[in-house]
Amino acid sequence: MAEQLIEALTMEWDPEQFHDTFQEKVAAMIESKQAGETVEKAEAPAEPTGVVDLMETLRASVERAGSPKATAGNATTSAKAAEKKPGAKKRIRSAPKEDLSGLSTTDLYKKAAATDIPGRSHMSREDLVKALSLCR
């Protein structure tokens, strides 16, 4: 696929189609100076547009994904649970299982996001159904 993309974008190199506008401006400025004309200063740079640095955003995302989530509530809760002595097990009635087979992948992903299933963005439709079934 990469080779096909490269072949599709490949073209014959014709240097006559291209010209160096910077060099043209410098040559025009030199000619103006030699002729005794005044040379105007360059235009001010454009205002920042608020464009996001995609590489930095990606780097930060990878770092967040690699490190454990630092939420004080979860850390405190798990630490307290570890300190408690195991008691008698309570019987928990589960809610009736929802039929997930009729949902679209988008709906399954939304449910997975709502239940905070890790790795959901890389899961197939079947994986989402399975993960959601285990959570319920």
Short mmCIF file of N, CA and C in Angstrom, two decimals:
data_model
loop_
_atom_site.label_atom_id
_atom_site.label_comp_id
_atom_site.label_asym_id
_atom_site.label_seq_id
_atom_site.Cartn_x
_atom_site.Cartn_y
_atom_site.Cartn_z
N MET A 1 0.83 -1.18 0.00
CA MET A 1 0.00 0.00 0.00
C MET A 1 0.88 1.26 0.00
N ALA A 2 1.97 1.20 0.78
CA ALA A 2 2.88 2.35 0.82
C ALA A 2 3.52 2.59 -0.54
N GLU A 3 3.89 1.50 -1.21
CA GLU A 3 4.49 1.64 -2.53
C GLU A 3 3.50 2.24 -3.52
N GLN A 4 2.24 1.83 -3.42
CA GLN A 4 1.21 2.38 -4.31
C GLN A 4 1.03 3.87 -4.06
N LEU A 5 1.05 4.28 -2.80
CA LEU A 5 0.93 5.69 -2.46
C LEU A 5 2.09 6.48 -3.04
N ILE A 6 3.29 5.95 -2.88
CA ILE A 6 4.48 6.64 -3.40
C ILE A 6 4.41 6.74 -4.91
N GLU A 7 4.00 5.66 -5.56
CA GLU A 7 3.89 5.68 -7.02
C GLU A 7 2.83 6.67 -7.48
N ALA A 8 1.73 6.76 -6.73
CA ALA A 8 0.65 7.68 -7.11
C ALA A 8 1.09 9.13 -6.97
N LEU A 9 1.95 9.41 -6.02
CA LEU A 9 2.39 10.79 -5.77
C LEU A 9 3.68 11.15 -6.53
N THR A 10 4.28 10.17 -7.18
CA THR A 10 5.53 10.42 -7.90
C THR A 10 5.24 11.17 -9.19
N MET A 11 6.11 12.16 -9.49
CA MET A 11 5.96 12.92 -10.72
C MET A 11 7.35 13.19 -11.29
N GLU A 12 7.39 13.56 -12.53
CA GLU A 12 8.66 13.91 -13.17
C GLU A 12 9.14 15.24 -12.60
N TRP A 13 10.42 15.34 -12.30
CA TRP A 13 10.99 16.56 -11.77
C TRP A 13 11.37 17.50 -12.90
N ASP A 14 10.73 18.66 -12.90
CA ASP A 14 11.03 19.67 -13.90
C ASP A 14 11.39 20.95 -13.14
N PRO A 15 12.68 21.25 -13.02
CA PRO A 15 13.10 22.41 -12.23
C PRO A 15 12.57 23.74 -12.77
N GLU A 16 12.16 23.77 -14.04
CA GLU A 16 11.62 25.01 -14.61
C GLU A 16 10.27 25.37 -14.01
N GLN A 17 9.58 24.39 -13.43
CA GLN A 17 8.28 24.66 -12.81
C GLN A 17 8.40 25.37 -11.46
N PHE A 18 9.58 25.35 -10.89
CA PHE A 18 9.79 25.90 -9.54
C PHE A 18 10.76 27.07 -9.59
N HIS A 19 10.55 28.02 -8.70
CA HIS A 19 11.49 29.13 -8.58
C HIS A 19 11.60 29.54 -7.11
N ASP A 20 12.73 30.12 -6.77
CA ASP A 20 13.02 30.49 -5.40
C ASP A 20 12.57 31.94 -5.19
N THR A 21 11.43 32.12 -4.55
CA THR A 21 10.89 33.47 -4.35
C THR A 21 11.76 34.28 -3.39
N PHE A 22 12.39 33.62 -2.42
CA PHE A 22 13.25 34.34 -1.49
C PHE A 22 14.44 34.95 -2.24
N GLN A 23 15.04 34.13 -3.07
CA GLN A 23 16.19 34.63 -3.84
C GLN A 23 15.77 35.77 -4.77
N GLU A 24 14.58 35.68 -5.35
CA GLU A 24 14.08 36.75 -6.22
C GLU A 24 13.89 38.04 -5.43
N LYS A 25 13.36 37.96 -4.23
CA LYS A 25 13.15 39.15 -3.41
C LYS A 25 14.48 39.78 -3.00
N VAL A 26 15.45 38.95 -2.64
CA VAL A 26 16.76 39.46 -2.25
C VAL A 26 17.42 40.16 -3.45
N ALA A 27 17.32 39.55 -4.64
CA ALA A 27 17.92 40.16 -5.84
C ALA A 27 17.25 41.49 -6.15
N ALA A 28 15.90 41.55 -5.99
CA ALA A 28 15.19 42.81 -6.23
C ALA A 28 15.61 43.86 -5.22
N MET A 29 15.80 43.48 -3.97
CA MET A 29 16.22 44.42 -2.94
C MET A 29 17.63 44.95 -3.24
N ILE A 30 18.52 44.08 -3.69
CA ILE A 30 19.89 44.51 -4.02
C ILE A 30 19.86 45.50 -5.18
N GLU A 31 19.05 45.20 -6.21
CA GLU A 31 18.94 46.10 -7.35
C GLU A 31 18.38 47.46 -6.93
N SER A 32 17.40 47.46 -6.04
CA SER A 32 16.82 48.71 -5.55
C SER A 32 17.86 49.52 -4.80
N LYS A 33 18.65 48.87 -3.97
CA LYS A 33 19.69 49.56 -3.21
C LYS A 33 20.74 50.15 -4.15
N GLN A 34 21.12 49.39 -5.18
CA GLN A 34 22.12 49.88 -6.13
C GLN A 34 21.60 51.08 -6.91
N ALA A 35 20.29 51.10 -7.15
CA ALA A 35 19.69 52.21 -7.88
C ALA A 35 19.47 53.41 -6.98
N GLY A 36 19.77 53.29 -5.67
CA GLY A 36 19.62 54.39 -4.74
C GLY A 36 18.22 54.50 -4.15
N GLU A 37 17.38 53.55 -4.37
CA GLU A 37 16.03 53.58 -3.82
C GLU A 37 16.05 53.10 -2.37
N THR A 38 15.02 53.49 -1.63
CA THR A 38 14.90 53.02 -0.25
C THR A 38 14.22 51.66 -0.26
N VAL A 39 14.63 50.85 0.67
CA VAL A 39 14.08 49.50 0.77
C VAL A 39 13.18 49.44 1.99
N GLU A 40 11.98 48.95 1.79
CA GLU A 40 11.03 48.83 2.89
C GLU A 40 11.33 47.60 3.72
N LYS A 41 11.01 47.69 5.00
CA LYS A 41 11.21 46.55 5.88
C LYS A 41 10.19 45.46 5.56
N ALA A 42 10.53 44.25 5.93
CA ALA A 42 9.64 43.11 5.69
C ALA A 42 8.38 43.24 6.54
N GLU A 43 7.34 42.57 6.12
CA GLU A 43 6.09 42.58 6.87
C GLU A 43 6.27 41.88 8.21
N ALA A 44 5.47 42.30 9.16
CA ALA A 44 5.51 41.66 10.48
C ALA A 44 5.02 40.21 10.35
N PRO A 45 5.55 39.32 11.17
CA PRO A 45 5.09 37.93 11.09
C PRO A 45 3.61 37.81 11.44
N ALA A 46 2.99 36.79 10.93
CA ALA A 46 1.56 36.57 11.17
C ALA A 46 1.32 36.27 12.64
N GLU A 47 0.12 36.60 13.09
CA GLU A 47 -0.27 36.34 14.47
C GLU A 47 -0.39 34.83 14.69
N PRO A 48 -0.09 34.37 15.91
CA PRO A 48 -0.25 32.94 16.19
C PRO A 48 -1.71 32.52 16.01
N THR A 49 -1.91 31.33 15.49
CA THR A 49 -3.26 30.86 15.21
C THR A 49 -3.77 29.87 16.25
N GLY A 50 -2.97 29.54 17.23
CA GLY A 50 -3.41 28.59 18.25
C GLY A 50 -3.34 27.15 17.76
N VAL A 51 -2.50 26.88 16.78
CA VAL A 51 -2.36 25.53 16.25
C VAL A 51 -1.68 24.65 17.29
N VAL A 52 -2.19 23.46 17.47
CA VAL A 52 -1.67 22.53 18.45
C VAL A 52 -0.49 21.76 17.87
N ASP A 53 0.56 21.59 18.66
CA ASP A 53 1.70 20.79 18.24
C ASP A 53 1.30 19.31 18.37
N LEU A 54 1.03 18.67 17.25
CA LEU A 54 0.53 17.30 17.27
C LEU A 54 1.54 16.32 17.87
N MET A 55 2.82 16.52 17.60
CA MET A 55 3.82 15.60 18.14
C MET A 55 3.86 15.70 19.67
N GLU A 56 3.78 16.91 20.20
CA GLU A 56 3.78 17.08 21.66
C GLU A 56 2.53 16.48 22.27
N THR A 57 1.39 16.65 21.62
CA THR A 57 0.14 16.08 22.11
C THR A 57 0.21 14.56 22.10
N LEU A 58 0.76 13.98 21.04
CA LEU A 58 0.90 12.54 20.96
C LEU A 58 1.86 12.03 22.03
N ARG A 59 2.97 12.72 22.22
CA ARG A 59 3.95 12.34 23.22
C ARG A 59 3.32 12.33 24.61
N ALA A 60 2.54 13.38 24.92
CA ALA A 60 1.88 13.46 26.23
C ALA A 60 0.86 12.33 26.38
N SER A 61 0.16 12.01 25.32
CA SER A 61 -0.83 10.94 25.37
C SER A 61 -0.16 9.59 25.63
N VAL A 62 0.96 9.35 24.99
CA VAL A 62 1.69 8.10 25.20
C VAL A 62 2.20 8.01 26.63
N GLU A 63 2.68 9.13 27.16
CA GLU A 63 3.15 9.14 28.55
C GLU A 63 2.01 8.85 29.51
N ARG A 64 0.83 9.45 29.27
CA ARG A 64 -0.32 9.19 30.14
C ARG A 64 -0.75 7.74 30.08
N ALA A 65 -0.69 7.16 28.88
CA ALA A 65 -1.12 5.77 28.72
C ALA A 65 -0.14 4.82 29.38
N GLY A 66 1.12 5.18 29.44
CA GLY A 66 2.14 4.32 30.03
C GLY A 66 2.19 4.37 31.53
N SER A 67 1.74 5.45 32.14
CA SER A 67 1.81 5.57 33.59
C SER A 67 0.45 5.27 34.19
N PRO A 68 0.44 4.73 35.42
CA PRO A 68 -0.85 4.46 36.05
C PRO A 68 -1.58 5.76 36.35
N LYS A 69 -2.90 5.69 36.30
CA LYS A 69 -3.69 6.88 36.56
C LYS A 69 -3.52 7.28 38.02
N ALA A 70 -3.25 8.55 38.20
CA ALA A 70 -3.03 9.05 39.56
C ALA A 70 -4.27 9.77 40.04
N THR A 71 -5.21 9.01 40.54
CA THR A 71 -6.40 9.63 41.11
C THR A 71 -6.40 9.33 42.59
N ALA A 72 -6.50 10.36 43.39
CA ALA A 72 -6.42 10.21 44.83
C ALA A 72 -7.53 9.34 45.37
N GLY A 73 -8.72 9.45 44.83
CA GLY A 73 -9.85 8.68 45.32
C GLY A 73 -9.64 7.19 45.16
N ASN A 74 -9.16 6.75 44.03
CA ASN A 74 -8.94 5.34 43.80
C ASN A 74 -7.80 4.81 44.67
N ALA A 75 -6.74 5.58 44.82
CA ALA A 75 -5.61 5.13 45.62
C ALA A 75 -6.01 4.99 47.08
N THR A 76 -6.76 5.93 47.58
CA THR A 76 -7.20 5.88 48.97
C THR A 76 -8.15 4.71 49.19
N THR A 77 -9.07 4.52 48.29
CA THR A 77 -10.04 3.44 48.42
C THR A 77 -9.35 2.09 48.40
N SER A 78 -8.40 1.88 47.48
CA SER A 78 -7.74 0.59 47.40
C SER A 78 -6.84 0.36 48.60
N ALA A 79 -6.22 1.41 49.14
CA ALA A 79 -5.38 1.26 50.31
C ALA A 79 -6.22 0.88 51.53
N LYS A 80 -7.39 1.50 51.69
CA LYS A 80 -8.28 1.17 52.80
C LYS A 80 -8.79 -0.26 52.68
N ALA A 81 -9.09 -0.69 51.48
CA ALA A 81 -9.60 -2.04 51.26
C ALA A 81 -8.53 -3.07 51.61
N ALA A 82 -7.28 -2.76 51.35
CA ALA A 82 -6.20 -3.69 51.65
C ALA A 82 -6.01 -3.82 53.16
N GLU A 83 -6.29 -2.74 53.92
CA GLU A 83 -6.11 -2.76 55.36
C GLU A 83 -7.21 -3.55 56.06
N LYS A 84 -8.40 -3.60 55.52
CA LYS A 84 -9.53 -4.28 56.16
C LYS A 84 -9.34 -5.78 56.14
N LYS A 85 -9.87 -6.40 57.16
CA LYS A 85 -9.84 -7.86 57.23
C LYS A 85 -10.95 -8.40 56.34
N PRO A 86 -10.69 -9.51 55.69
CA PRO A 86 -11.75 -10.08 54.86
C PRO A 86 -12.92 -10.53 55.72
N GLY A 87 -14.10 -10.15 55.36
CA GLY A 87 -15.30 -10.51 56.10
C GLY A 87 -16.07 -11.57 55.35
N ALA A 88 -17.27 -11.79 55.80
CA ALA A 88 -18.13 -12.75 55.12
C ALA A 88 -18.50 -12.20 53.75
N LYS A 89 -18.55 -13.07 52.78
CA LYS A 89 -18.89 -12.64 51.43
C LYS A 89 -20.38 -12.37 51.34
N LYS A 90 -20.73 -11.29 50.72
CA LYS A 90 -22.13 -10.94 50.52
C LYS A 90 -22.56 -11.43 49.16
N ARG A 91 -23.77 -11.87 49.11
CA ARG A 91 -24.32 -12.31 47.84
C ARG A 91 -24.91 -11.10 47.15
N ILE A 92 -24.42 -10.84 45.97
CA ILE A 92 -24.88 -9.67 45.21
C ILE A 92 -25.69 -10.16 44.03
N ARG A 93 -26.88 -9.67 43.96
CA ARG A 93 -27.72 -10.01 42.81
C ARG A 93 -27.35 -9.10 41.65
N SER A 94 -27.07 -9.71 40.53
CA SER A 94 -26.72 -8.90 39.37
C SER A 94 -27.99 -8.50 38.62
N ALA A 95 -27.89 -7.39 37.97
CA ALA A 95 -29.01 -6.91 37.17
C ALA A 95 -29.17 -7.84 35.98
N PRO A 96 -30.35 -7.92 35.42
CA PRO A 96 -30.53 -8.77 34.25
C PRO A 96 -29.58 -8.35 33.14
N LYS A 97 -29.02 -9.36 32.48
CA LYS A 97 -28.05 -9.09 31.40
C LYS A 97 -28.73 -8.38 30.25
N GLU A 98 -28.08 -7.33 29.78
CA GLU A 98 -28.59 -6.58 28.64
C GLU A 98 -28.15 -7.28 27.36
N ASP A 99 -29.02 -7.35 26.37
CA ASP A 99 -28.67 -7.96 25.10
C ASP A 99 -27.83 -6.96 24.30
N LEU A 100 -26.54 -7.24 24.21
CA LEU A 100 -25.62 -6.33 23.54
C LEU A 100 -25.45 -6.67 22.06
N SER A 101 -25.95 -7.81 21.63
CA SER A 101 -25.71 -8.25 20.26
C SER A 101 -26.37 -7.36 19.22
N GLY A 102 -27.44 -6.65 19.59
CA GLY A 102 -28.14 -5.81 18.62
C GLY A 102 -27.58 -4.40 18.52
N LEU A 103 -26.59 -4.07 19.38
CA LEU A 103 -26.05 -2.71 19.38
C LEU A 103 -24.97 -2.55 18.32
N SER A 104 -24.85 -1.33 17.82
CA SER A 104 -23.80 -1.04 16.84
C SER A 104 -22.46 -0.92 17.56
N THR A 105 -21.38 -0.95 16.81
CA THR A 105 -20.05 -0.81 17.39
C THR A 105 -19.92 0.53 18.09
N THR A 106 -20.49 1.57 17.51
CA THR A 106 -20.44 2.90 18.12
C THR A 106 -21.14 2.92 19.46
N ASP A 107 -22.32 2.29 19.53
CA ASP A 107 -23.04 2.23 20.80
C ASP A 107 -22.28 1.41 21.83
N LEU A 108 -21.69 0.30 21.37
CA LEU A 108 -20.90 -0.52 22.28
C LEU A 108 -19.70 0.27 22.82
N TYR A 109 -19.06 1.04 21.95
CA TYR A 109 -17.92 1.84 22.38
C TYR A 109 -18.36 2.89 23.41
N LYS A 110 -19.51 3.51 23.18
CA LYS A 110 -20.01 4.50 24.13
C LYS A 110 -20.27 3.87 25.49
N LYS A 111 -20.85 2.66 25.50
CA LYS A 111 -21.10 1.96 26.76
C LYS A 111 -19.77 1.60 27.42
N ALA A 112 -18.80 1.17 26.62
CA ALA A 112 -17.48 0.82 27.17
C ALA A 112 -16.80 2.05 27.75
N ALA A 113 -16.98 3.20 27.11
CA ALA A 113 -16.40 4.44 27.63
C ALA A 113 -17.09 4.83 28.94
N ALA A 114 -18.40 4.64 29.00
CA ALA A 114 -19.14 4.99 30.21
C ALA A 114 -18.74 4.11 31.39
N THR A 115 -18.39 2.86 31.11
CA THR A 115 -17.96 1.96 32.19
C THR A 115 -16.45 1.95 32.35
N ASP A 116 -15.75 2.80 31.59
CA ASP A 116 -14.30 3.00 31.69
C ASP A 116 -13.52 1.69 31.48
N ILE A 117 -13.87 0.98 30.43
CA ILE A 117 -13.15 -0.26 30.09
C ILE A 117 -11.83 0.12 29.43
N PRO A 118 -10.70 -0.31 30.01
CA PRO A 118 -9.41 0.05 29.44
C PRO A 118 -9.17 -0.66 28.10
N GLY A 119 -8.51 0.02 27.18
CA GLY A 119 -8.16 -0.54 25.89
C GLY A 119 -9.31 -0.63 24.91
N ARG A 120 -10.41 0.04 25.19
CA ARG A 120 -11.60 -0.08 24.36
C ARG A 120 -11.39 0.45 22.95
N SER A 121 -10.50 1.41 22.77
CA SER A 121 -10.32 1.98 21.44
C SER A 121 -9.66 0.99 20.48
N HIS A 122 -9.03 -0.04 21.01
CA HIS A 122 -8.37 -1.04 20.15
C HIS A 122 -9.19 -2.32 20.04
N MET A 123 -10.36 -2.35 20.65
CA MET A 123 -11.15 -3.58 20.66
C MET A 123 -12.04 -3.69 19.42
N SER A 124 -12.24 -4.93 19.00
CA SER A 124 -13.19 -5.20 17.92
C SER A 124 -14.59 -5.19 18.52
N ARG A 125 -15.59 -5.30 17.67
CA ARG A 125 -16.97 -5.32 18.14
C ARG A 125 -17.20 -6.48 19.10
N GLU A 126 -16.67 -7.65 18.74
CA GLU A 126 -16.82 -8.83 19.58
C GLU A 126 -16.14 -8.65 20.93
N ASP A 127 -14.94 -8.02 20.91
CA ASP A 127 -14.23 -7.76 22.16
C ASP A 127 -15.01 -6.81 23.06
N LEU A 128 -15.65 -5.81 22.46
CA LEU A 128 -16.46 -4.87 23.24
C LEU A 128 -17.64 -5.58 23.89
N VAL A 129 -18.31 -6.45 23.12
CA VAL A 129 -19.45 -7.21 23.67
C VAL A 129 -18.98 -8.06 24.85
N LYS A 130 -17.86 -8.74 24.67
CA LYS A 130 -17.34 -9.63 25.71
C LYS A 130 -16.97 -8.81 26.97
N ALA A 131 -16.26 -7.70 26.78
CA ALA A 131 -15.83 -6.89 27.91
C ALA A 131 -17.04 -6.30 28.66
N LEU A 132 -18.03 -5.84 27.90
CA LEU A 132 -19.22 -5.29 28.54
C LEU A 132 -20.00 -6.37 29.27
N SER A 133 -20.03 -7.58 28.74
CA SER A 133 -20.72 -8.68 29.39
C SER A 133 -20.07 -9.03 30.72
N LEU A 134 -18.73 -8.94 30.77
CA LEU A 134 -18.03 -9.26 32.00
C LEU A 134 -18.23 -8.19 33.07
N CYS A 135 -18.45 -6.95 32.64
CA CYS A 135 -18.63 -5.86 33.59
C CYS A 135 -20.00 -5.88 34.24
N ARG A 136 -20.96 -6.47 33.63
CA ARG A 136 -22.34 -6.40 34.13
C ARG A 136 -22.63 -7.49 35.11
#
